[in-house]
Amino acid sequence: QLQLVESGGGLVQPGGSLRLSCVASGFTLDNYAIAWFRQAPGKEREGVSCISSSGDSINYADSVKGRFTISKDNAKNTAYLQMNSLKPEDTAVYYCNARRGAFDYWGQGTQVTVSS
């Protein structure tokens, strides 16, 4: 079965950190571009960060620049989103996406809540 499974979400205080993981099964991430999206209640899904299949190109939304870091470990078939200096406005369900040509896979999402 081809799927992505996210983990690492949870409740964290403002200023705290979380690391989200996205594990692929049934396919390898080597040749896939990876993106993280998030969707807050009542809002549209938005792109947070993306990394090219080679890892040479990385982009971040302005709202997370300097705080979030995207990476992928092909040996572990896993992508990551390190989130530091979290803010209440980062609260959302975070989704992992893997894309290569016509192939497009999504995870089920993991909840991140930033609150004191």
mmCIF file of C-alpha atoms in Angstrom:
data_model
loop_
_atom_site.group_PDB
_atom_site.id
_atom_site.type_symbol
_atom_site.label_atom_id
_atom_site.label_comp_id
_atom_site.label_asym_id
_atom_site.label_seq_id
_atom_site.Cartn_x
_atom_site.Cartn_y
_atom_site.Cartn_z
ATOM 1 C CA GLN A 1 0.000 0.000 0.000
ATOM 2 C CA LEU A 2 1.364 3.374 -1.038
ATOM 3 C CA GLN A 3 1.057 5.881 1.763
ATOM 4 C CA LEU A 4 2.587 8.670 3.791
ATOM 5 C CA VAL A 5 2.224 8.733 7.547
ATOM 6 C CA GLU A 6 2.911 11.866 9.557
ATOM 7 C CA SER A 7 3.750 11.953 13.246
ATOM 8 C CA GLY A 8 5.237 14.282 15.810
ATOM 9 C CA GLY A 9 2.385 16.703 16.305
ATOM 10 C CA GLY A 10 1.056 17.672 19.695
ATOM 11 C CA LEU A 11 0.463 20.464 22.148
ATOM 12 C CA VAL A 12 3.348 22.849 22.755
ATOM 13 C CA GLN A 13 3.718 26.195 24.474
ATOM 14 C CA PRO A 14 4.557 29.333 22.487
ATOM 15 C CA GLY A 15 8.272 29.431 21.824
ATOM 16 C CA GLY A 16 8.548 25.674 21.904
ATOM 17 C CA SER A 17 9.645 23.216 19.231
ATOM 18 C CA LEU A 18 8.312 20.155 17.475
ATOM 19 C CA ARG A 19 9.688 17.917 14.765
ATOM 20 C CA LEU A 20 7.213 16.406 12.358
ATOM 21 C CA SER A 21 8.072 13.212 10.521
ATOM 22 C CA CYS A 22 6.631 11.851 7.295
ATOM 23 C CA VAL A 23 7.373 8.214 6.560
ATOM 24 C CA ALA A 24 6.707 6.747 3.121
ATOM 25 C CA SER A 25 5.696 3.154 2.628
ATOM 26 C CA GLY A 26 5.246 1.294 -0.616
ATOM 27 C CA PHE A 27 7.514 3.697 -2.479
ATOM 28 C CA THR A 28 10.804 5.498 -1.960
ATOM 29 C CA LEU A 29 11.179 9.228 -1.507
ATOM 30 C CA ASP A 30 14.438 9.484 -3.452
ATOM 31 C CA ASN A 31 12.884 10.941 -6.585
ATOM 32 C CA TYR A 32 10.020 12.805 -4.990
ATOM 33 C CA ALA A 33 9.700 16.437 -4.116
ATOM 34 C CA ILE A 34 8.322 16.858 -0.603
ATOM 35 C CA ALA A 35 6.096 19.609 0.655
ATOM 36 C CA TRP A 36 4.477 20.380 3.971
ATOM 37 C CA PHE A 37 1.104 22.074 4.066
ATOM 38 C CA ARG A 38 -1.078 23.148 6.945
ATOM 39 C CA GLN A 39 -4.721 23.947 7.449
ATOM 40 C CA ALA A 40 -6.059 25.907 10.377
ATOM 41 C CA PRO A 41 -9.745 25.799 11.357
ATOM 42 C CA GLY A 42 -11.823 27.892 8.992
ATOM 43 C CA LYS A 43 -8.892 28.576 6.692
ATOM 44 C CA GLU A 44 -7.673 27.198 3.406
ATOM 45 C CA ARG A 45 -4.774 24.796 3.215
ATOM 46 C CA GLU A 46 -1.509 26.657 2.732
ATOM 47 C CA GLY A 47 1.973 25.650 1.725
ATOM 48 C CA VAL A 48 4.562 25.818 4.477
ATOM 49 C CA SER A 49 7.729 24.499 2.894
ATOM 50 C CA CYS A 50 8.995 22.353 0.055
ATOM 51 C CA ILE A 51 12.180 20.575 -0.906
ATOM 52 C CA SER A 52 13.117 19.301 -4.351
ATOM 53 C CA SER A 53 13.787 15.635 -5.012
ATOM 54 C CA SER A 54 17.536 16.301 -5.033
ATOM 55 C CA GLY A 55 17.347 18.476 -1.944
ATOM 56 C CA ASP A 56 19.027 21.323 -3.801
ATOM 57 C CA SER A 57 16.040 23.621 -3.777
ATOM 58 C CA ILE A 58 14.166 24.562 -0.610
ATOM 59 C CA ASN A 59 11.474 27.142 -0.096
ATOM 60 C CA TYR A 60 9.545 28.438 2.897
ATOM 61 C CA ALA A 61 6.449 30.496 3.389
ATOM 62 C CA ASP A 62 7.310 33.952 4.689
ATOM 63 C CA SER A 63 5.432 33.221 7.902
ATOM 64 C CA VAL A 64 7.818 30.402 8.866
ATOM 65 C CA LYS A 65 11.149 31.550 7.433
ATOM 66 C CA GLY A 66 13.909 31.390 9.989
ATOM 67 C CA ARG A 67 11.852 29.172 12.290
ATOM 68 C CA PHE A 68 11.087 26.005 10.310
ATOM 69 C CA THR A 69 13.504 23.659 8.549
ATOM 70 C CA ILE A 70 12.538 21.024 6.005
ATOM 71 C CA SER A 71 14.698 18.008 5.290
ATOM 72 C CA LYS A 72 14.512 14.475 4.030
ATOM 73 C CA ASP A 73 16.530 11.374 4.754
ATOM 74 C CA ASN A 74 16.347 9.038 1.781
ATOM 75 C CA ALA A 75 18.028 6.245 3.732
ATOM 76 C CA LYS A 76 15.172 6.334 6.242
ATOM 77 C CA ASN A 77 12.557 7.079 3.590
ATOM 78 C CA THR A 78 11.443 9.919 5.817
ATOM 79 C CA ALA A 79 10.924 13.652 5.497
ATOM 80 C CA TYR A 80 10.980 16.067 8.403
ATOM 81 C CA LEU A 81 9.774 19.502 9.379
ATOM 82 C CA GLN A 82 11.642 20.968 12.330
ATOM 83 C CA MET A 83 9.556 23.741 13.858
ATOM 84 C CA ASN A 84 11.128 26.144 16.340
ATOM 85 C CA SER A 85 9.892 29.301 18.048
ATOM 86 C CA LEU A 86 6.347 28.160 17.560
ATOM 87 C CA LYS A 87 3.553 30.705 17.702
ATOM 88 C CA PRO A 88 -0.175 30.292 18.370
ATOM 89 C CA GLU A 89 -0.824 31.122 14.714
ATOM 90 C CA ASP A 90 1.110 27.979 13.754
ATOM 91 C CA THR A 91 -1.755 25.915 15.158
ATOM 92 C CA ALA A 92 -3.095 23.716 12.352
ATOM 93 C CA VAL A 93 -3.229 20.238 10.944
ATOM 94 C CA TYR A 94 0.023 19.641 9.094
ATOM 95 C CA TYR A 95 0.108 17.477 5.973
ATOM 96 C CA CYS A 96 2.979 15.907 4.122
ATOM 97 C CA ASN A 97 2.883 15.676 0.314
ATOM 98 C CA ALA A 98 5.158 13.718 -2.027
ATOM 99 C CA ARG A 99 5.030 14.488 -5.723
ATOM 100 C CA ARG A 100 6.743 13.150 -8.832
ATOM 101 C CA GLY A 101 5.176 13.826 -12.180
ATOM 102 C CA ALA A 102 1.643 12.465 -12.089
ATOM 103 C CA PHE A 103 2.245 10.723 -8.777
ATOM 104 C CA ASP A 104 0.919 12.714 -5.853
ATOM 105 C CA TYR A 105 0.595 11.316 -2.338
ATOM 106 C CA TRP A 106 -0.763 12.874 0.838
ATOM 107 C CA GLY A 107 -0.573 11.887 4.453
ATOM 108 C CA GLN A 108 -3.498 11.928 6.841
ATOM 109 C CA GLY A 109 -2.232 14.936 8.776
ATOM 110 C CA THR A 110 -0.981 15.555 12.283
ATOM 111 C CA GLN A 111 -2.378 18.157 14.655
ATOM 112 C CA VAL A 112 -0.095 20.878 15.999
ATOM 113 C CA THR A 113 -1.483 23.085 18.728
ATOM 114 C CA VAL A 114 0.504 26.000 20.128
ATOM 115 C CA SER A 115 -1.038 27.306 23.310
ATOM 116 C CA SER A 116 -0.143 28.282 26.839
#
